Amino acid sequence: MNSPTGPTRTTVFRPRSSRWILVIACVIVGVGLASSIVSSGPEALAAASPLLAVAAIAWWLFWYPAVIVGPDGVQLRNPARTVDVPWAGLIHVDTKYALKLITPSGSYTAWAAPAPGVRGAHAGKPENMQNLPSSSYGAGGSVRPGDLSNTDSGLAALLVRSEWERQVEKGLIDVDATDFARVERRINWLPLSVVAGLLLLSVFTFALQ
């Protein structure tokens, strides 16, 4: 339920496949660690950095990225950089290749919400084109494949556009502040450092073998 001034909770969107990819990667790593311990004993854990690097990369590329819709704006958490777009700074939502937020200062693409390929586009059903936010429709009520609600880009765009339109309708966005709204960008130093460290440790481990 939404409050009169904003959503009562933040919505986090991740690709449908991200959970399964992470689970598969963790299973592979777990099996690899168990096999190493059985064959070489507990000391094999000292050389486990390559397997841990695989798990870290799977988490970094497929689970860490997200589109986060909140009361103050949209956060695009990509592998290398996070972008915070306030509602006042958003002027258009595009889904041609992926969810893209367009602002006066530039456009920002979501790693977590790619547009569908040919197969994904053909998997859309009539109900996936219905009851979308008004800004999803083009000329003659047409809907771009990337806007279909059964796709990653379409579902993420649905969340963003629905809250954006709600804020506009309730007068919560100061349209005069659009040109001055600040988009914040920052590098994700912590996950980058963890992944880079495990990769370097893996190289060092292979060099010692």
PDB file of C-alpha atoms in Angstrom:
ATOM      1  CA  MET A   1       0.000   0.000   0.000  1.00  0.00           C
ATOM      2  CA  ASN A   2       1.203   3.514  -0.824  1.00  0.00           C
ATOM      3  CA  SER A   3       1.054   6.464   1.514  1.00  0.00           C
ATOM      4  CA  PRO A   4      -0.251   9.881   0.362  1.00  0.00           C
ATOM      5  CA  THR A   5       3.285  11.166  -0.030  1.00  0.00           C
ATOM      6  CA  GLY A   6       5.153   8.151  -1.327  1.00  0.00           C
ATOM      7  CA  PRO A   7       5.470   4.368  -1.379  1.00  0.00           C
ATOM      8  CA  THR A   8       5.677   2.714   2.026  1.00  0.00           C
ATOM      9  CA  ARG A   9       8.445   0.439   0.840  1.00  0.00           C
ATOM     10  CA  THR A  10      11.247   0.287  -1.667  1.00  0.00           C
ATOM     11  CA  THR A  11      10.873  -2.171  -4.562  1.00  0.00           C
ATOM     12  CA  VAL A  12      13.985  -4.044  -5.693  1.00  0.00           C
ATOM     13  CA  PHE A  13      13.985  -5.546  -9.186  1.00  0.00           C
ATOM     14  CA  ARG A  14      16.435  -8.182 -10.387  1.00  0.00           C
ATOM     15  CA  PRO A  15      16.314 -10.314 -13.553  1.00  0.00           C
ATOM     16  CA  ARG A  16      14.278 -13.485 -13.229  1.00  0.00           C
ATOM     17  CA  SER A  17      17.272 -15.621 -14.154  1.00  0.00           C
ATOM     18  CA  SER A  18      19.721 -14.068 -11.677  1.00  0.00           C
ATOM     19  CA  ARG A  19      18.701 -16.241  -8.728  1.00  0.00           C
ATOM     20  CA  TRP A  20      19.099 -19.464 -10.708  1.00  0.00           C
ATOM     21  CA  ILE A  21      22.455 -18.463 -12.133  1.00  0.00           C
ATOM     22  CA  LEU A  22      23.731 -17.652  -8.653  1.00  0.00           C
ATOM     23  CA  VAL A  23      22.392 -20.939  -7.245  1.00  0.00           C
ATOM     24  CA  ILE A  24      24.013 -22.941 -10.048  1.00  0.00           C
ATOM     25  CA  ALA A  25      27.335 -21.149  -9.545  1.00  0.00           C
ATOM     26  CA  CYS A  26      27.239 -21.782  -5.799  1.00  0.00           C
ATOM     27  CA  VAL A  27      26.429 -25.463  -6.336  1.00  0.00           C
ATOM     28  CA  ILE A  28      29.365 -25.804  -8.723  1.00  0.00           C
ATOM     29  CA  VAL A  29      31.660 -24.085  -6.233  1.00  0.00           C
ATOM     30  CA  GLY A  30      30.348 -26.205  -3.365  1.00  0.00           C
ATOM     31  CA  VAL A  31      30.880 -29.434  -5.283  1.00  0.00           C
ATOM     32  CA  GLY A  32      34.368 -28.293  -6.283  1.00  0.00           C
ATOM     33  CA  LEU A  33      35.309 -27.484  -2.699  1.00  0.00           C
ATOM     34  CA  ALA A  34      33.919 -30.788  -1.414  1.00  0.00           C
ATOM     35  CA  SER A  35      35.792 -32.743  -4.074  1.00  0.00           C
ATOM     36  CA  SER A  36      39.044 -30.943  -3.238  1.00  0.00           C
ATOM     37  CA  ILE A  37      38.664 -31.674   0.466  1.00  0.00           C
ATOM     38  CA  VAL A  38      37.878 -35.355  -0.165  1.00  0.00           C
ATOM     39  CA  SER A  39      40.864 -35.789  -2.484  1.00  0.00           C
ATOM     40  CA  SER A  40      43.438 -33.593  -0.741  1.00  0.00           C
ATOM     41  CA  GLY A  41      42.144 -32.983   2.754  1.00  0.00           C
ATOM     42  CA  PRO A  42      41.245 -29.703   4.506  1.00  0.00           C
ATOM     43  CA  GLU A  43      44.502 -28.119   3.375  1.00  0.00           C
ATOM     44  CA  ALA A  44      42.935 -27.914  -0.110  1.00  0.00           C
ATOM     45  CA  LEU A  45      40.914 -24.954   1.148  1.00  0.00           C
ATOM     46  CA  ALA A  46      44.095 -22.874   1.029  1.00  0.00           C
ATOM     47  CA  ALA A  47      43.957 -23.096  -2.784  1.00  0.00           C
ATOM     48  CA  ALA A  48      40.212 -22.494  -3.065  1.00  0.00           C
ATOM     49  CA  SER A  49      40.462 -18.893  -4.275  1.00  0.00           C
ATOM     50  CA  PRO A  50      39.671 -19.751  -7.939  1.00  0.00           C
ATOM     51  CA  LEU A  51      36.391 -21.371  -6.893  1.00  0.00           C
ATOM     52  CA  LEU A  52      35.571 -18.484  -4.588  1.00  0.00           C
ATOM     53  CA  ALA A  53      36.303 -16.097  -7.449  1.00  0.00           C
ATOM     54  CA  VAL A  54      33.729 -17.907  -9.595  1.00  0.00           C
ATOM     55  CA  ALA A  55      31.095 -17.495  -6.883  1.00  0.00           C
ATOM     56  CA  ALA A  56      32.017 -13.835  -6.363  1.00  0.00           C
ATOM     57  CA  ILE A  57      31.822 -13.052 -10.079  1.00  0.00           C
ATOM     58  CA  ALA A  58      28.418 -14.773 -10.357  1.00  0.00           C
ATOM     59  CA  TRP A  59      27.134 -12.708  -7.414  1.00  0.00           C
ATOM     60  CA  TRP A  60      28.660  -9.493  -8.789  1.00  0.00           C
ATOM     61  CA  LEU A  61      27.291  -9.852 -12.322  1.00  0.00           C
ATOM     62  CA  PHE A  62      23.937 -11.490 -11.705  1.00  0.00           C
ATOM     63  CA  TRP A  63      22.696 -10.776  -8.166  1.00  0.00           C
ATOM     64  CA  TYR A  64      24.291  -7.489  -7.108  1.00  0.00           C
ATOM     65  CA  PRO A  65      22.878  -5.477 -10.067  1.00  0.00           C
ATOM     66  CA  ALA A  66      19.366  -4.218  -9.458  1.00  0.00           C
ATOM     67  CA  VAL A  67      16.823  -1.513 -10.230  1.00  0.00           C
ATOM     68  CA  ILE A  68      15.582  -0.027  -6.962  1.00  0.00           C
ATOM     69  CA  VAL A  69      12.426   2.097  -7.025  1.00  0.00           C
ATOM     70  CA  GLY A  70      11.905   4.207  -3.928  1.00  0.00           C
ATOM     71  CA  PRO A  71      10.128   7.323  -2.666  1.00  0.00           C
ATOM     72  CA  ASP A  72      12.924   9.649  -3.762  1.00  0.00           C
ATOM     73  CA  GLY A  73      13.793   8.197  -7.143  1.00  0.00           C
ATOM     74  CA  VAL A  74      15.310   5.254  -8.969  1.00  0.00           C
ATOM     75  CA  GLN A  75      18.642   3.658  -8.226  1.00  0.00           C
ATOM     76  CA  LEU A  76      20.404   1.729 -10.983  1.00  0.00           C
ATOM     77  CA  ARG A  77      22.901  -0.544  -9.290  1.00  0.00           C
ATOM     78  CA  ASN A  78      25.204  -1.835 -12.008  1.00  0.00           C
ATOM     79  CA  PRO A  79      28.330  -3.981 -11.507  1.00  0.00           C
ATOM     80  CA  ALA A  80      30.809  -1.106 -11.687  1.00  0.00           C
ATOM     81  CA  ARG A  81      28.710   1.963 -10.910  1.00  0.00           C
ATOM     82  CA  THR A  82      25.564   2.954  -9.062  1.00  0.00           C
ATOM     83  CA  VAL A  83      23.387   5.801 -10.330  1.00  0.00           C
ATOM     84  CA  ASP A  84      20.694   7.567  -8.296  1.00  0.00           C
ATOM     85  CA  VAL A  85      18.107   9.384 -10.415  1.00  0.00           C
ATOM     86  CA  PRO A  86      15.646  11.581  -8.474  1.00  0.00           C
ATOM     87  CA  TRP A  87      12.076  11.683  -9.720  1.00  0.00           C
ATOM     88  CA  ALA A  88      12.382  15.373 -10.508  1.00  0.00           C
ATOM     89  CA  GLY A  89      15.300  14.622 -12.841  1.00  0.00           C
ATOM     90  CA  LEU A  90      13.596  11.917 -14.899  1.00  0.00           C
ATOM     91  CA  ILE A  91      12.248  13.012 -18.270  1.00  0.00           C
ATOM     92  CA  HIS A  92      11.890   9.739 -20.212  1.00  0.00           C
ATOM     93  CA  VAL A  93      12.074   5.959 -19.786  1.00  0.00           C
ATOM     94  CA  ASP A  94      13.362   3.955 -22.745  1.00  0.00           C
ATOM     95  CA  THR A  95      13.571   0.180 -23.271  1.00  0.00           C
ATOM     96  CA  LYS A  96      15.042  -0.231 -26.752  1.00  0.00           C
ATOM     97  CA  TYR A  97      18.107  -2.204 -25.656  1.00  0.00           C
ATOM     98  CA  ALA A  98      17.618  -2.163 -21.878  1.00  0.00           C
ATOM     99  CA  LEU A  99      15.895  -0.031 -19.301  1.00  0.00           C
ATOM    100  CA  LYS A 100      17.325   3.449 -19.792  1.00  0.00           C
ATOM    101  CA  LEU A 101      16.536   6.495 -17.688  1.00  0.00           C
ATOM    102  CA  ILE A 102      16.946   9.769 -19.552  1.00  0.00           C
ATOM    103  CA  THR A 103      17.635  12.979 -17.646  1.00  0.00           C
ATOM    104  CA  PRO A 104      18.729  16.500 -18.637  1.00  0.00           C
ATOM    105  CA  SER A 105      22.302  15.583 -17.699  1.00  0.00           C
ATOM    106  CA  GLY A 106      22.473  12.300 -19.617  1.00  0.00           C
ATOM    107  CA  SER A 107      21.046   8.802 -19.963  1.00  0.00           C
ATOM    108  CA  TYR A 108      21.728   5.842 -17.690  1.00  0.00           C
ATOM    109  CA  THR A 109      21.217   2.165 -18.524  1.00  0.00           C
ATOM    110  CA  ALA A 110      20.309  -0.629 -16.108  1.00  0.00           C
ATOM    111  CA  TRP A 111      22.464  -3.763 -16.299  1.00  0.00           C
ATOM    112  CA  ALA A 112      19.731  -5.662 -14.451  1.00  0.00           C
ATOM    113  CA  ALA A 113      16.980  -4.945 -16.977  1.00  0.00           C
ATOM    114  CA  PRO A 114      18.000  -5.938 -20.519  1.00  0.00           C
ATOM    115  CA  ALA A 115      15.493  -5.860 -23.353  1.00  0.00           C
ATOM    116  CA  PRO A 116      14.393  -9.246 -24.723  1.00  0.00           C
ATOM    117  CA  GLY A 117      15.875 -10.985 -27.712  1.00  0.00           C
ATOM    118  CA  VAL A 118      13.798 -12.284 -30.608  1.00  0.00           C
ATOM    119  CA  ARG A 119      12.644 -15.311 -28.629  1.00  0.00           C
ATOM    120  CA  GLY A 120      11.652 -13.221 -25.619  1.00  0.00           C
ATOM    121  CA  ALA A 121       9.753 -10.749 -27.766  1.00  0.00           C
ATOM    122  CA  HIS A 122       7.731 -13.514 -29.440  1.00  0.00           C
ATOM    123  CA  ALA A 123       6.907 -15.012 -26.023  1.00  0.00           C
ATOM    124  CA  GLY A 124       4.780 -11.991 -25.192  1.00  0.00           C
ATOM    125  CA  LYS A 125       1.024 -12.471 -24.874  1.00  0.00           C
ATOM    126  CA  PRO A 126      -1.808  -9.940 -25.287  1.00  0.00           C
ATOM    127  CA  GLU A 127      -2.099  -9.554 -21.525  1.00  0.00           C
ATOM    128  CA  ASN A 128       1.554  -8.473 -21.388  1.00  0.00           C
ATOM    129  CA  MET A 129       0.562  -5.368 -23.359  1.00  0.00           C
ATOM    130  CA  GLN A 130      -2.410  -4.432 -21.219  1.00  0.00           C
ATOM    131  CA  ASN A 131      -2.751  -2.186 -18.170  1.00  0.00           C
ATOM    132  CA  LEU A 132       0.680  -0.633 -18.613  1.00  0.00           C
ATOM    133  CA  PRO A 133       1.442   2.958 -17.586  1.00  0.00           C
ATOM    134  CA  SER A 134       0.304   5.412 -20.266  1.00  0.00           C
ATOM    135  CA  SER A 135       3.861   6.387 -21.201  1.00  0.00           C
ATOM    136  CA  SER A 136       4.533   2.771 -22.257  1.00  0.00           C
ATOM    137  CA  TYR A 137       2.380   3.115 -25.382  1.00  0.00           C
ATOM    138  CA  GLY A 138       3.451   4.573 -28.684  1.00  0.00           C
ATOM    139  CA  ALA A 139       1.460   5.641 -31.716  1.00  0.00           C
ATOM    140  CA  GLY A 140      -1.797   3.750 -32.107  1.00  0.00           C
ATOM    141  CA  GLY A 141      -1.390   2.043 -28.753  1.00  0.00           C
ATOM    142  CA  SER A 142       1.683   0.144 -29.915  1.00  0.00           C
ATOM    143  CA  VAL A 143       4.056  -1.401 -27.378  1.00  0.00           C
ATOM    144  CA  ARG A 144       7.765  -1.917 -27.926  1.00  0.00           C
ATOM    145  CA  PRO A 145       9.012  -5.497 -27.197  1.00  0.00           C
ATOM    146  CA  GLY A 146      11.153  -4.115 -24.390  1.00  0.00           C
ATOM    147  CA  ASP A 147       8.024  -2.737 -22.695  1.00  0.00           C
ATOM    148  CA  LEU A 148       6.187  -6.066 -22.476  1.00  0.00           C
ATOM    149  CA  SER A 149       5.541  -6.926 -18.847  1.00  0.00           C
ATOM    150  CA  ASN A 150       6.892 -10.469 -19.276  1.00  0.00           C
ATOM    151  CA  THR A 151      10.393  -9.146 -20.032  1.00  0.00           C
ATOM    152  CA  ASP A 152      13.070  -7.884 -17.649  1.00  0.00           C
ATOM    153  CA  SER A 153      13.199  -4.418 -19.194  1.00  0.00           C
ATOM    154  CA  GLY A 154       9.407  -4.236 -19.387  1.00  0.00           C
ATOM    155  CA  LEU A 155       8.776  -5.245 -15.789  1.00  0.00           C
ATOM    156  CA  ALA A 156      11.423  -2.841 -14.500  1.00  0.00           C
ATOM    157  CA  ALA A 157       9.974  -0.066 -16.680  1.00  0.00           C
ATOM    158  CA  LEU A 158       6.497  -0.864 -15.352  1.00  0.00           C
ATOM    159  CA  LEU A 159       7.697  -0.336 -11.781  1.00  0.00           C
ATOM    160  CA  VAL A 160       9.496   2.893 -12.629  1.00  0.00           C
ATOM    161  CA  ARG A 161       6.742   4.393 -14.779  1.00  0.00           C
ATOM    162  CA  SER A 162       3.957   3.463 -12.361  1.00  0.00           C
ATOM    163  CA  GLU A 163       5.592   5.244  -9.443  1.00  0.00           C
ATOM    164  CA  TRP A 164       6.746   8.151 -11.626  1.00  0.00           C
ATOM    165  CA  GLU A 165       3.216   8.722 -12.940  1.00  0.00           C
ATOM    166  CA  ARG A 166       1.780   8.411  -9.436  1.00  0.00           C
ATOM    167  CA  GLN A 167       4.168  11.066  -8.181  1.00  0.00           C
ATOM    168  CA  VAL A 168       3.264  13.362 -11.075  1.00  0.00           C
ATOM    169  CA  GLU A 169      -0.486  12.897 -10.562  1.00  0.00           C
ATOM    170  CA  LYS A 170      -0.218  13.698  -6.863  1.00  0.00           C
ATOM    171  CA  GLY A 171       1.916  16.782  -7.516  1.00  0.00           C
ATOM    172  CA  LEU A 172       4.882  15.375  -5.616  1.00  0.00           C
ATOM    173  CA  ILE A 173       7.392  16.341  -8.316  1.00  0.00           C
ATOM    174  CA  ASP A 174       8.540  19.912  -8.766  1.00  0.00           C
ATOM    175  CA  VAL A 175       8.719  20.191 -12.567  1.00  0.00           C
ATOM    176  CA  ASP A 176      10.588  23.479 -12.278  1.00  0.00           C
ATOM    177  CA  ALA A 177      13.446  21.603 -10.606  1.00  0.00           C
ATOM    178  CA  THR A 178      13.959  19.140 -13.469  1.00  0.00           C
ATOM    179  CA  ASP A 179      16.889  20.966 -15.047  1.00  0.00           C
ATOM    180  CA  PHE A 180      18.581  21.299 -11.677  1.00  0.00           C
ATOM    181  CA  ALA A 181      17.892  17.855 -10.230  1.00  0.00           C
ATOM    182  CA  ARG A 182      21.169  16.177  -9.423  1.00  0.00           C
ATOM    183  CA  VAL A 183      21.923  12.654 -10.591  1.00  0.00           C
ATOM    184  CA  GLU A 184      24.426  11.014  -8.256  1.00  0.00           C
ATOM    185  CA  ARG A 185      26.949   8.532  -9.611  1.00  0.00           C
ATOM    186  CA  ARG A 186      29.475   6.521  -7.669  1.00  0.00           C
ATOM    187  CA  ILE A 187      31.835   3.641  -8.315  1.00  0.00           C
ATOM    188  CA  ASN A 188      31.126   0.397  -6.455  1.00  0.00           C
ATOM    189  CA  TRP A 189      34.549   0.132  -4.880  1.00  0.00           C
ATOM    190  CA  LEU A 190      33.750  -2.630  -2.366  1.00  0.00           C
ATOM    191  CA  PRO A 191      32.452  -5.329  -4.755  1.00  0.00           C
ATOM    192  CA  LEU A 192      35.053  -4.356  -7.338  1.00  0.00           C
ATOM    193  CA  SER A 193      37.802  -4.738  -4.742  1.00  0.00           C
ATOM    194  CA  VAL A 194      36.512  -8.125  -3.563  1.00  0.00           C
ATOM    195  CA  VAL A 195      36.281  -9.535  -7.086  1.00  0.00           C
ATOM    196  CA  ALA A 196      39.644  -8.091  -8.136  1.00  0.00           C
ATOM    197  CA  GLY A 197      41.285  -9.415  -4.961  1.00  0.00           C
ATOM    198  CA  LEU A 198      39.965 -12.936  -5.499  1.00  0.00           C
ATOM    199  CA  LEU A 199      41.066 -12.902  -9.140  1.00  0.00           C
ATOM    200  CA  LEU A 200      44.571 -11.788  -8.172  1.00  0.00           C
ATOM    201  CA  LEU A 201      44.693 -14.423  -5.457  1.00  0.00           C
ATOM    202  CA  SER A 202      43.591 -17.027  -8.010  1.00  0.00           C
ATOM    203  CA  VAL A 203      46.407 -16.034 -10.367  1.00  0.00           C
ATOM    204  CA  PHE A 204      48.855 -16.242  -7.471  1.00  0.00           C
ATOM    205  CA  THR A 205      47.521 -19.672  -6.513  1.00  0.00           C
ATOM    206  CA  PHE A 206      47.908 -21.017 -10.061  1.00  0.00           C
ATOM    207  CA  ALA A 207      51.439 -19.585 -10.235  1.00  0.00           C
ATOM    208  CA  LEU A 208      52.451 -21.549  -7.146  1.00  0.00           C
ATOM    209  CA  GLN A 209      51.175 -24.849  -8.483  1.00  0.00           C
TER     210      GLN A 209
END
